[in-house]
PDB file of C-alpha atoms in Angstrom:
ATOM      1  CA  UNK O  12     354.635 209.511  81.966  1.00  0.00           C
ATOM      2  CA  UNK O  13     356.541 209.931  79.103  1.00  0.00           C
ATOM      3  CA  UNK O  14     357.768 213.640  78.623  1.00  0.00           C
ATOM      4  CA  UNK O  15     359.141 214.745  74.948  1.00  0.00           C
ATOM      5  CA  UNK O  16     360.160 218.697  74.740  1.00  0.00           C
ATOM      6  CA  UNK O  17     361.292 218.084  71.472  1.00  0.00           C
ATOM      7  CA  UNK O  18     358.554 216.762  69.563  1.00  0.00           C
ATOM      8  CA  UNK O  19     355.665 215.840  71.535  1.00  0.00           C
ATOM      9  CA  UNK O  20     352.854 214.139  69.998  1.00  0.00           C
ATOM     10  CA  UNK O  21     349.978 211.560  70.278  1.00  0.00           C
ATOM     11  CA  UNK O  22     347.459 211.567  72.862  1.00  0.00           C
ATOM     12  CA  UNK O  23     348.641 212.839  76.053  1.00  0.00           C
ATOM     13  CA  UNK O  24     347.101 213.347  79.274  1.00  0.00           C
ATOM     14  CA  UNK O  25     346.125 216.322  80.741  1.00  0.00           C
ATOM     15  CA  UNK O  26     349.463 216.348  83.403  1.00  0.00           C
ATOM     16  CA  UNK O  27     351.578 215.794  80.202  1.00  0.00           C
ATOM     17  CA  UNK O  28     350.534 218.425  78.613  1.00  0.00           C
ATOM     18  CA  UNK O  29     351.016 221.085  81.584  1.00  0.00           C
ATOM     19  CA  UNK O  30     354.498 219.825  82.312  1.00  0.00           C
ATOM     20  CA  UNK O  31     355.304 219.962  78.792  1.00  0.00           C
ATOM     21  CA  UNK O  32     354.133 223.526  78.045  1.00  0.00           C
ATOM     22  CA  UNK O  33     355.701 224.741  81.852  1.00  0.00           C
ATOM     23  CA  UNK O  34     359.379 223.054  80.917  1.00  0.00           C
ATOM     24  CA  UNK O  35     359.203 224.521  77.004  1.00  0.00           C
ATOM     25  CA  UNK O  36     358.405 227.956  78.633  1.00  0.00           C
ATOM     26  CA  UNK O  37     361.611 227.784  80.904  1.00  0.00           C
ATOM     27  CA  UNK O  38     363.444 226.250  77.563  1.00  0.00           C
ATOM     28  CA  UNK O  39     362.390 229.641  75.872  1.00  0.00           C
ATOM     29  CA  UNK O  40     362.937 231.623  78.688  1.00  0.00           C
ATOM     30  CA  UNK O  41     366.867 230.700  78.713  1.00  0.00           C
ATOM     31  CA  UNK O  42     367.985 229.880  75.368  1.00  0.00           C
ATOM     32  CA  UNK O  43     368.549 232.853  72.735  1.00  0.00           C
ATOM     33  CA  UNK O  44     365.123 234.032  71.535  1.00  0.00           C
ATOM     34  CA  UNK O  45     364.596 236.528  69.622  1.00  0.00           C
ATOM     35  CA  UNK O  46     361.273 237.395  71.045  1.00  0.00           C
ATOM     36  CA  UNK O  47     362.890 237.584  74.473  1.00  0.00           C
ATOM     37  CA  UNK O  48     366.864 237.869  75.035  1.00  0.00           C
ATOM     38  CA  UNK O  49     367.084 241.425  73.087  1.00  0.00           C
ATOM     39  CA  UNK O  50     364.652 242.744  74.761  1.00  0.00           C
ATOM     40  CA  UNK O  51     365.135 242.122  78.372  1.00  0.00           C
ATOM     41  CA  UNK O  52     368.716 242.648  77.904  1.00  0.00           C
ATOM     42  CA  UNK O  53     367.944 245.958  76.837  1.00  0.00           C
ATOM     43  CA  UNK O  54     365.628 247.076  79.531  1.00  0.00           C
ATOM     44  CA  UNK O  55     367.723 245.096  82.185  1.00  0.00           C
ATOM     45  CA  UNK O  56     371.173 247.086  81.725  1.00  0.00           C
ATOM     46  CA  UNK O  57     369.065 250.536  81.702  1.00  0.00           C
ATOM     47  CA  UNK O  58     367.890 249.226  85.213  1.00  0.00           C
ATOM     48  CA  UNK O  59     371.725 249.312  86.667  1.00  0.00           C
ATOM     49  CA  UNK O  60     370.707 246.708  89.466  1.00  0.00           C
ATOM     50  CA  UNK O  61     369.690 242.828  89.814  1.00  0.00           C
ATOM     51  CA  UNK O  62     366.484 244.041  91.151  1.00  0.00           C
ATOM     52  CA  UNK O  63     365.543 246.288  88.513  1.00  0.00           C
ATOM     53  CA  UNK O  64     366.703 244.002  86.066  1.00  0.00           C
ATOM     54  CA  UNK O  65     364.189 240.896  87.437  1.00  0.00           C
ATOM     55  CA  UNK O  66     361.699 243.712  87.746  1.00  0.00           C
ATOM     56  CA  UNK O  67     362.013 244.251  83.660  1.00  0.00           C
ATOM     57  CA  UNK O  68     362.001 240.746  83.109  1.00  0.00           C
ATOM     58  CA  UNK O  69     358.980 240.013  85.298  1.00  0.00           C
ATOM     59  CA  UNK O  70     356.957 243.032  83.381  1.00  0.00           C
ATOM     60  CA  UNK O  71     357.995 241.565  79.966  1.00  0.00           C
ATOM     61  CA  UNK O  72     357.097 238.246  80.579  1.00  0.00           C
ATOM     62  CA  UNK O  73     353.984 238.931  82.132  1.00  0.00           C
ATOM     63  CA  UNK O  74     352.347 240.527  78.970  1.00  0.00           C
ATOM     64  CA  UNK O  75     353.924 237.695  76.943  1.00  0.00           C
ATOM     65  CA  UNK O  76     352.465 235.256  79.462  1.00  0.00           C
ATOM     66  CA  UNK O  77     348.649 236.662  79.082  1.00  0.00           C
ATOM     67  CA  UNK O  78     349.778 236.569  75.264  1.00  0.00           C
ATOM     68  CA  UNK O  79     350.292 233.303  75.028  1.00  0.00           C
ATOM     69  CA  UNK O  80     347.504 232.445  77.286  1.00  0.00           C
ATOM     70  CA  UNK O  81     345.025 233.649  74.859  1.00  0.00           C
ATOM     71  CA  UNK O  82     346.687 232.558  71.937  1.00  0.00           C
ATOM     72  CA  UNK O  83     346.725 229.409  73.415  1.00  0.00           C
ATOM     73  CA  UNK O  84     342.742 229.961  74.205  1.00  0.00           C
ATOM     74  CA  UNK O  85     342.214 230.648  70.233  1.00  0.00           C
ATOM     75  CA  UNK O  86     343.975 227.422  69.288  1.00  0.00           C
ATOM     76  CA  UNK O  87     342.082 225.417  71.096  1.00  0.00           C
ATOM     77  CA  UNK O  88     338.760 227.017  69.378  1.00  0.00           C
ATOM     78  CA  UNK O  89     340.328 226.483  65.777  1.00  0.00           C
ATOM     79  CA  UNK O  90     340.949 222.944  66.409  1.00  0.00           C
ATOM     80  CA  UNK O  91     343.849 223.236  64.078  1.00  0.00           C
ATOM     81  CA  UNK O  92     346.304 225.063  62.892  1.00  0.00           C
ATOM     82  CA  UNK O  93     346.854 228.346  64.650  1.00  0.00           C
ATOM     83  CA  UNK O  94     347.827 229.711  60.915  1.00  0.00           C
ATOM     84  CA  UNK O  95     347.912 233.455  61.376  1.00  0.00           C
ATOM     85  CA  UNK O  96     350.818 233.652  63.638  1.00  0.00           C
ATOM     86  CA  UNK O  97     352.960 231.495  60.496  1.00  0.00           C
ATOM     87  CA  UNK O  98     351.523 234.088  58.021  1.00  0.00           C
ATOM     88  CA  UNK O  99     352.696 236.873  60.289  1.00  0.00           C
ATOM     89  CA  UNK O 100     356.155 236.219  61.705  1.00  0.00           C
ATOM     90  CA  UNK O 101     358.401 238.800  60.182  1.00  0.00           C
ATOM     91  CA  UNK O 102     355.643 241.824  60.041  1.00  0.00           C
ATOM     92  CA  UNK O 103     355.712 241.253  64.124  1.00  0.00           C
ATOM     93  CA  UNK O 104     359.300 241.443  63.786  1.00  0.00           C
ATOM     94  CA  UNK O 105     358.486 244.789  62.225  1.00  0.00           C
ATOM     95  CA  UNK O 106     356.490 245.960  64.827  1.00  0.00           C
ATOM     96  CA  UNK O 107     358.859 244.751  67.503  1.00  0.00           C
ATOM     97  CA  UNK O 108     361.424 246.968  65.680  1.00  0.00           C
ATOM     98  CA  UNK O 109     359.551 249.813  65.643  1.00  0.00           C
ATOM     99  CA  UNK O 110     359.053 249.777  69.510  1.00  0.00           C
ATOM    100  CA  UNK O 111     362.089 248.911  70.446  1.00  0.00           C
ATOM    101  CA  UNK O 112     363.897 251.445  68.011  1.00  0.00           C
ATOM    102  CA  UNK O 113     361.093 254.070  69.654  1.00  0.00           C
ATOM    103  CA  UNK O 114     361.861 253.031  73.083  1.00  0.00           C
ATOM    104  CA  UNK O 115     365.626 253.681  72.683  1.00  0.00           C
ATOM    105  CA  UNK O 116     365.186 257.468  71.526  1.00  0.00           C
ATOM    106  CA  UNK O 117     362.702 258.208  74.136  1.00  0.00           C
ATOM    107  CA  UNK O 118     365.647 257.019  76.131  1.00  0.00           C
ATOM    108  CA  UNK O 119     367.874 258.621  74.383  1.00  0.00           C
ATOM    109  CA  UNK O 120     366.150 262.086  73.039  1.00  0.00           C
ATOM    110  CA  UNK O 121     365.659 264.615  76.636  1.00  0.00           C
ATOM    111  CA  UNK O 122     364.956 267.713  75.484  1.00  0.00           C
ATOM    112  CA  UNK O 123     365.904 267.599  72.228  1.00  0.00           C
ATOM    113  CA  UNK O 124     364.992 266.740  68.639  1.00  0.00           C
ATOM    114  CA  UNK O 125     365.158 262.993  67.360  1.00  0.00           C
ATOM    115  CA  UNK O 126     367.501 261.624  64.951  1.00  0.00           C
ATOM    116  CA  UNK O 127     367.500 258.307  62.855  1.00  0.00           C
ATOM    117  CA  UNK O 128     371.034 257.375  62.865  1.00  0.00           C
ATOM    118  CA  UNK O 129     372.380 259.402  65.846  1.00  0.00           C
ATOM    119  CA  UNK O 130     372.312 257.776  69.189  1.00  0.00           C
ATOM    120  CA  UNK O 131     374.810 259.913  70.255  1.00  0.00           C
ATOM    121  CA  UNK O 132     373.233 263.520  69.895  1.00  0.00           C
ATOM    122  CA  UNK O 133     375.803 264.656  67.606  1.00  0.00           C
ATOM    123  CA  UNK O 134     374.898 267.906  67.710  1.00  0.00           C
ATOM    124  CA  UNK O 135     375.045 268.621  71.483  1.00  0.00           C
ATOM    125  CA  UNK O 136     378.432 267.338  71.236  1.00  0.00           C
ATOM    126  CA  UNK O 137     378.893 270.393  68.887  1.00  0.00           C
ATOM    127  CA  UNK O 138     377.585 273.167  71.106  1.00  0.00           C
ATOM    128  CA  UNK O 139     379.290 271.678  74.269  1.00  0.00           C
ATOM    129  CA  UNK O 140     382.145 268.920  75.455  1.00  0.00           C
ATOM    130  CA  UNK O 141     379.968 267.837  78.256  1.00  0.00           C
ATOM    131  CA  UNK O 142     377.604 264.863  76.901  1.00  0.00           C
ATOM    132  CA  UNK O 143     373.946 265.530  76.536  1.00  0.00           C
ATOM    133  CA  UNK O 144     371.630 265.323  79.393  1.00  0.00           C
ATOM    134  CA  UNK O 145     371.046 262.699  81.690  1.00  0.00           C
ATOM    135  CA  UNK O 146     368.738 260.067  79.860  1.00  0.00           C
ATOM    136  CA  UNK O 147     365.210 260.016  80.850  1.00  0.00           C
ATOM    137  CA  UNK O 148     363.964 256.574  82.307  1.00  0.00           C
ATOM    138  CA  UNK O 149     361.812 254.169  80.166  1.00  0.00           C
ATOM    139  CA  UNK O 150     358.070 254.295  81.300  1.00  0.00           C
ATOM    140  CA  UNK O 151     357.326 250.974  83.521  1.00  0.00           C
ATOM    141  CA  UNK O 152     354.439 249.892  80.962  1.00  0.00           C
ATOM    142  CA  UNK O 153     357.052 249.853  78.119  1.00  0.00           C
ATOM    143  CA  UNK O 154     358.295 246.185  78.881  1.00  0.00           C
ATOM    144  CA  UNK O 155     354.575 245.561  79.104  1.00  0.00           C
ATOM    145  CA  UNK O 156     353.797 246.901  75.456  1.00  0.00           C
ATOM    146  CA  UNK O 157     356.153 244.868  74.152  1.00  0.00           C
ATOM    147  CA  UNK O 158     356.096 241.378  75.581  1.00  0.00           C
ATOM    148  CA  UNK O 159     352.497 241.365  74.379  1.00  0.00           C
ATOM    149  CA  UNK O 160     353.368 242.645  70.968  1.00  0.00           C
ATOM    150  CA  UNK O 161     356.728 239.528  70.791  1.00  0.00           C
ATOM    151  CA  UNK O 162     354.665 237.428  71.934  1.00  0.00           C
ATOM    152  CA  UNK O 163     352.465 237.154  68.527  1.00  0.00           C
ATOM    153  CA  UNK O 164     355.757 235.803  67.253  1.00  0.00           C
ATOM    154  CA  UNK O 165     356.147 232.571  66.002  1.00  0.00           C
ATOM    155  CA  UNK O 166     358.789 230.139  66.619  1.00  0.00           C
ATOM    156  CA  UNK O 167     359.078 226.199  67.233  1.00  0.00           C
ATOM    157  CA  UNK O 168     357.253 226.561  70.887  1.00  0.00           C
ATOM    158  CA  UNK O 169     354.214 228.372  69.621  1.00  0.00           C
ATOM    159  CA  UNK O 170     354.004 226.274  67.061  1.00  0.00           C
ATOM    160  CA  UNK O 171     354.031 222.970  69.859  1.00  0.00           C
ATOM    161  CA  UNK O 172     351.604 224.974  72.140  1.00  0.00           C
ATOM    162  CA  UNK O 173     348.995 225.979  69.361  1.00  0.00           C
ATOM    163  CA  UNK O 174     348.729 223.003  67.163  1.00  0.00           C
ATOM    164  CA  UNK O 175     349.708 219.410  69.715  1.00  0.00           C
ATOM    165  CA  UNK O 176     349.174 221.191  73.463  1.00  0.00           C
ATOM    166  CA  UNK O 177     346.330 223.386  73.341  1.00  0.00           C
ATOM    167  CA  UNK O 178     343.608 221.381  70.946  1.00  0.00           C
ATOM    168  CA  UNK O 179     344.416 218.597  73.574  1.00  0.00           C
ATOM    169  CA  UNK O 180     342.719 220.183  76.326  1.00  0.00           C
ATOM    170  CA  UNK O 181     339.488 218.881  77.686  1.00  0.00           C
ATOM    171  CA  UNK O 182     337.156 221.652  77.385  1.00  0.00           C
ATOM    172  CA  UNK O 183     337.204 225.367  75.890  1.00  0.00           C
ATOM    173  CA  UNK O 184     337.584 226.761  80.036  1.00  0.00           C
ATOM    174  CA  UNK O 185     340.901 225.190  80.128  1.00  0.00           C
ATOM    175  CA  UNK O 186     342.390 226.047  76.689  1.00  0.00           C
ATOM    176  CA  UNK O 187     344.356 228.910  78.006  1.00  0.00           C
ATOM    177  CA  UNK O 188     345.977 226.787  80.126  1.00  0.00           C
ATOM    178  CA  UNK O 189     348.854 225.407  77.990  1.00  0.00           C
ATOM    179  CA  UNK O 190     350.220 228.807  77.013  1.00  0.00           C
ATOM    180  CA  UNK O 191     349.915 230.306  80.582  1.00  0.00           C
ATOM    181  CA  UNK O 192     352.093 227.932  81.811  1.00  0.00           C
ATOM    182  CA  UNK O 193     354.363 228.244  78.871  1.00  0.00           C
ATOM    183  CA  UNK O 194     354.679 232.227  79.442  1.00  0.00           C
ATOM    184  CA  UNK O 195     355.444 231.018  83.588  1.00  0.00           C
ATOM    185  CA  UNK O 196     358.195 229.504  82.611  1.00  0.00           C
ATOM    186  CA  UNK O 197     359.398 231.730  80.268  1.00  0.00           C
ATOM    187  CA  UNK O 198     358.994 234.170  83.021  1.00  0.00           C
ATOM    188  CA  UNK O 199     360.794 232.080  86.146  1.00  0.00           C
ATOM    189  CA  UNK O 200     363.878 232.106  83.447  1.00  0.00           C
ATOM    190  CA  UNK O 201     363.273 235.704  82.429  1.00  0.00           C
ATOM    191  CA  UNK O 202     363.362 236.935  85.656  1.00  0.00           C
ATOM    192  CA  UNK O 203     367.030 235.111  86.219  1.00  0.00           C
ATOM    193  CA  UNK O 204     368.322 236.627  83.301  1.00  0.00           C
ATOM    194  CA  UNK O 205     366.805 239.759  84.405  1.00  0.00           C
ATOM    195  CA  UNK O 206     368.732 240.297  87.484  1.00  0.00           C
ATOM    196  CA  UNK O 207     371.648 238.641  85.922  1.00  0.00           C
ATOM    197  CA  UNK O 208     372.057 240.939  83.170  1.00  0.00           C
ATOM    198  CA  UNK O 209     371.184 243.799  85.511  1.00  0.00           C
ATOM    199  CA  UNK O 210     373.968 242.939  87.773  1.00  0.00           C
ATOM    200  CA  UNK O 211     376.132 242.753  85.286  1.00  0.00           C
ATOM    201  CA  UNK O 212     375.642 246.359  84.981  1.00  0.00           C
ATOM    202  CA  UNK O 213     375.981 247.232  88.779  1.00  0.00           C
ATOM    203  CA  UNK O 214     379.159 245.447  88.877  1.00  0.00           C
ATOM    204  CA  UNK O 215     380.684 247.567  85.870  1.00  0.00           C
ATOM    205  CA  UNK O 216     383.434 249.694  87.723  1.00  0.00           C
ATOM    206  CA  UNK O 217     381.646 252.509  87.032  1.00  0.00           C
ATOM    207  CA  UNK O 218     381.541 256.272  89.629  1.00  0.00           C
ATOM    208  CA  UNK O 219     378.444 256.422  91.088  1.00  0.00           C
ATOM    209  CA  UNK O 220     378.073 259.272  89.764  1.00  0.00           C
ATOM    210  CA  UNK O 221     377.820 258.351  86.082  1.00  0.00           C
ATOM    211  CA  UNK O 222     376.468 254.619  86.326  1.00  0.00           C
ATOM    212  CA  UNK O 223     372.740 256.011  86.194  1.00  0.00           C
ATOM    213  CA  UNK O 224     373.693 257.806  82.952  1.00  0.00           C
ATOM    214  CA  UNK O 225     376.006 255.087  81.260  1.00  0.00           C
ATOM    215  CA  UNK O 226     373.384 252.426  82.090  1.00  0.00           C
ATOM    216  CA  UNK O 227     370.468 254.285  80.443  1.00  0.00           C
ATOM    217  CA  UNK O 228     372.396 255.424  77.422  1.00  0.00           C
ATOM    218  CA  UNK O 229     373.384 252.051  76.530  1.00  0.00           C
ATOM    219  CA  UNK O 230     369.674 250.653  77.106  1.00  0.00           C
ATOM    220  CA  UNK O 231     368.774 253.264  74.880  1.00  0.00           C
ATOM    221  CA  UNK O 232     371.357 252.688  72.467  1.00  0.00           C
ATOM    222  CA  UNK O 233     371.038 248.639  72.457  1.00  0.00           C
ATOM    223  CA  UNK O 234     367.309 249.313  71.403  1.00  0.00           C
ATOM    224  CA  UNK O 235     367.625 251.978  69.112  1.00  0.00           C
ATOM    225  CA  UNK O 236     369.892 250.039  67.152  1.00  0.00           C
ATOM    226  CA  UNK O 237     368.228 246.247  67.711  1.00  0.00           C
ATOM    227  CA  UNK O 238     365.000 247.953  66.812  1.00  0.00           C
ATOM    228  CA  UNK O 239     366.724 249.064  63.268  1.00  0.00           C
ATOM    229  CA  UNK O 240     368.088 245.654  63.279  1.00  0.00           C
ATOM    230  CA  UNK O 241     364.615 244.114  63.514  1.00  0.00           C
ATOM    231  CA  UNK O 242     363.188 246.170  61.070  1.00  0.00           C
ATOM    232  CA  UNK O 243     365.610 245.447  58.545  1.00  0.00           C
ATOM    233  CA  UNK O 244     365.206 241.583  58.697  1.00  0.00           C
ATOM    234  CA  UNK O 245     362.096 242.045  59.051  1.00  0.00           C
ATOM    235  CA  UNK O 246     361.577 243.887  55.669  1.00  0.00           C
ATOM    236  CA  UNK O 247     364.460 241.520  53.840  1.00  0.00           C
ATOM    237  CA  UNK O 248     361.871 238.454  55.302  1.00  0.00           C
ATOM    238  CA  UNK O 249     358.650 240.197  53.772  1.00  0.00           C
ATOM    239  CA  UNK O 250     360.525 240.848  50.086  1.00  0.00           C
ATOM    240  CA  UNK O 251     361.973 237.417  50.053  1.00  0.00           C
ATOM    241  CA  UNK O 252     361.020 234.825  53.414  1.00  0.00           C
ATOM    242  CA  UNK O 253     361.448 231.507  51.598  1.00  0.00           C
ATOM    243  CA  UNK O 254     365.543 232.952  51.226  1.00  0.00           C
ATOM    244  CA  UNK O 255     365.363 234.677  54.574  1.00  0.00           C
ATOM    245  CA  UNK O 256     364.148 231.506  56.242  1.00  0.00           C
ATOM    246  CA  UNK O 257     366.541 228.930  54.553  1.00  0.00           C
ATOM    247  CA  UNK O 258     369.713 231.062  56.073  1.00  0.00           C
ATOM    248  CA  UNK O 259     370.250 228.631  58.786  1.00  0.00           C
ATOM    249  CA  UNK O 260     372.838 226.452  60.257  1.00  0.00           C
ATOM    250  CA  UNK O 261     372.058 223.188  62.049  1.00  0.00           C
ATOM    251  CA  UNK O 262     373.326 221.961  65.030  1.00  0.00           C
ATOM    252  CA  UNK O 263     373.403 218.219  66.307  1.00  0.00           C
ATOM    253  CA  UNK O 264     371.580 219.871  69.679  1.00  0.00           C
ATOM    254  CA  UNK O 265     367.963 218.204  69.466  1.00  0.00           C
ATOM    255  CA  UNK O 266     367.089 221.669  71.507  1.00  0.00           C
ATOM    256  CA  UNK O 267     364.802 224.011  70.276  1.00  0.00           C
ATOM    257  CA  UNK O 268     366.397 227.302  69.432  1.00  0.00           C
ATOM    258  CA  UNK O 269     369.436 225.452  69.314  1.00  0.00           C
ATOM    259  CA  UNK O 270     369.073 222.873  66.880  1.00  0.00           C
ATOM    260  CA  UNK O 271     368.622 225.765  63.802  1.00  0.00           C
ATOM    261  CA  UNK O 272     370.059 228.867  64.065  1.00  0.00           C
ATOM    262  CA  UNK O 273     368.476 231.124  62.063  1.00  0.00           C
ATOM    263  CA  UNK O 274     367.359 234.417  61.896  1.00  0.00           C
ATOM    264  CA  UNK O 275     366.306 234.434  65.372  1.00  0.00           C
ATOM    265  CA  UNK O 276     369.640 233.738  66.306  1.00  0.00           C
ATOM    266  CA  UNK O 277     371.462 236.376  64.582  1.00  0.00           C
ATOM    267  CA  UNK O 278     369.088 239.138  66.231  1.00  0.00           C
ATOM    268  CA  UNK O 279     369.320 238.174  69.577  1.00  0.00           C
ATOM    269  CA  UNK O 280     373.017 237.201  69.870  1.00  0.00           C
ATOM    270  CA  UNK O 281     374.755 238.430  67.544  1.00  0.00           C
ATOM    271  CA  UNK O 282     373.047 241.397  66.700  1.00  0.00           C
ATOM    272  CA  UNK O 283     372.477 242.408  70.028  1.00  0.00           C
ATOM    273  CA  UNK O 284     376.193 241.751  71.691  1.00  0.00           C
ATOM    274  CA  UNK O 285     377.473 243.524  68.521  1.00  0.00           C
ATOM    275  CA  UNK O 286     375.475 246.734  69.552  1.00  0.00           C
ATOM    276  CA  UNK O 287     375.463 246.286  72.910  1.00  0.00           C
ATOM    277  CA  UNK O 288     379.012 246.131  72.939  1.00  0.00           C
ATOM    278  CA  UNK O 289     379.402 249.633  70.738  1.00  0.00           C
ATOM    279  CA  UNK O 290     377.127 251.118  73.147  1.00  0.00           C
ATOM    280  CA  UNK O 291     378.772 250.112  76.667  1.00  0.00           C
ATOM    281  CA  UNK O 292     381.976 251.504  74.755  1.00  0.00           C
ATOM    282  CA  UNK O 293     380.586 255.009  73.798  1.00  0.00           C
ATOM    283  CA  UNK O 294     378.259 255.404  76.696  1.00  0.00           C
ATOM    284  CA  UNK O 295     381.518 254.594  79.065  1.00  0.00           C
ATOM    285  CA  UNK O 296     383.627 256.897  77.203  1.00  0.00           C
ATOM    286  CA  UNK O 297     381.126 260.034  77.632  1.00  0.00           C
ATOM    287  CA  UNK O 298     380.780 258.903  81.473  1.00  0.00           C
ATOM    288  CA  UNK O 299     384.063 259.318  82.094  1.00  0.00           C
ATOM    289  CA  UNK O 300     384.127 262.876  79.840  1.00  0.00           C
ATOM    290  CA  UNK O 301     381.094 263.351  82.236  1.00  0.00           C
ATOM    291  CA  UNK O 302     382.816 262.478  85.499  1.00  0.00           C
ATOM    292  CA  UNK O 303     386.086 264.720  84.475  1.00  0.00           C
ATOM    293  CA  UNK O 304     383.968 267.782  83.551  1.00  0.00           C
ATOM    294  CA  UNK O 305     381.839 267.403  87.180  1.00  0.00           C
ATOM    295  CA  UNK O 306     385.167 266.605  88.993  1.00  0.00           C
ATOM    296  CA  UNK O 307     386.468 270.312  87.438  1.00  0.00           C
ATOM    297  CA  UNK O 308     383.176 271.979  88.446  1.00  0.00           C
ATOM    298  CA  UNK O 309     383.887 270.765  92.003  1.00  0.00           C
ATOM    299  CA  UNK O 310     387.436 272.060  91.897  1.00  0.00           C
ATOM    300  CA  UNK O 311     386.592 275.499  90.275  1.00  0.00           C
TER     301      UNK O 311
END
């Protein structure tokens, strides 16, 4: 059994087609996506802990799993093409950016009013030196919301699963299966990030006594400002997506994702480590203010 992850084609048999669409998920699921590495990053570090951070991995990639399942599903009953989700790409990136930007100031924003630019809370800063309140926890269906909304993106894998996988099924009961076992693997890899990028957090030497509060402001922050990110591409791919989508470099890596970096992956690497990295710096920086100011207290 021949098994080709990088352009699969032909006829292939029913066990072909499941390992192929299992190993491209856990291809996805570990090389930089922009329908996945922003986003679990994001909710991961807010998490402060391996196991919280597998936990928002799991919850993403369980709505993008049922995604692709009955995207998959659909394929098969066009026979063809599944052309929508080409037509579409960069107004989900829009969407994406709108949740993600709206998940980092309901993060961010505890009892007070929300700002565009300002991740910071500017303002408190004015009134007082101490930093603004403790950020409020994301909702657990938030990761949910929005691996079912990335998954509607389109990409090199969806376009394998929905036009040589899925029509190759035997009957219309079994037409999910392709893209279940795509989002599976996605999800075994997601998971491992997950925790990794959540322990990365819990390792920061951090007081206990701020790490809840650094962790969630930069969560917040990292998806505030990828969410403006994605919007903005998103809007410069709308106006003009033949220039948008010719901005690429190629690599002699025959792996998808890796093989053309494009758009994709300027919003989930470099876009993201850019703000991330701004964000662990100012969230750190009010921690310790934080820490001083409740070390004083104790003192007083």
């Amino acid at each position: 059994m021949d098994i080709n992850l990088w352009n699969p084609s032909g006829h292939l048999s029913v066990l072909a087609i499941l390992i192929t669409a299992l190993l491209l998920g856990m291809v996805h699921g570990i090389t930089p996506d922009e329908h996945t590495w922003p986003i679990t990053f994001s909710y991961s570090v807010g998490s402060y802990s391996s196991r919280g951070g597998r936990k928002m991995g799991f919850l993403f990639s369980l709505a993008f799993t049922f995604q692709r399942a009955l995207a998959s599903e659909l394929a098969f009953l066009a026979l063809s093409q599944f052309e929508f989700a080409n037509r579409w790409g960069y107004e989900v990136y829009f969407v994406v950016g709108i949740v993600m930007w709206l998940s980092g100031l309901y993060i961010l924003n505890r009892g007070t009013a929300w700002h565009l630019f300002d991740f910071g809370h500017r303002h408190a800063h004015a009134q007082t030196a101490e930093p603004a309140q403790e950020p409020r926890p994301l909702p657990r269906y938030m990761p949910l919301v929005h691996g079912f909304i990335a998954g509607w993106g389109v990409g090199a894998f969806a376009v394998i699963i929905y036009t040589v996988l899925a029509p190759q099924m035997p009957t219309v009961w079994v037409g999910w299966v392709p893209g279940a076992l795509f989002g599976l693997g996605t999800m075994l890899m997601q998971v491992v990030l997950g925790g990794l990028f959540g322990a990365w957090m819990s390792r920061r030497h951090l007081p206990e006594s701020v790490r809840v509060y650094v962790a969630r402001k930069m969560s917040g922050r990292t998806l505030a400002g990828g969410g403006i990110g994605f919007i903005i591409v998103a809007l410069l791919g709308i106006l003009f997506p033949t220039v948008i989508s010719n901005l690429a470099v190629v690599t002699p890596l025959h792996i998808h994702n890796l093989h053309n970096l494009g758009v994709g992956f300027f919003l989930a690497v470099i876009l993201l480590f850019s703000v991330a990295t701004w964000a662990f710096w100012k969230s750190v920086r009010e921690g310790a203010h934080l820490s001083e100011r409740q070390i004083a207290k104790s003192h007083a």
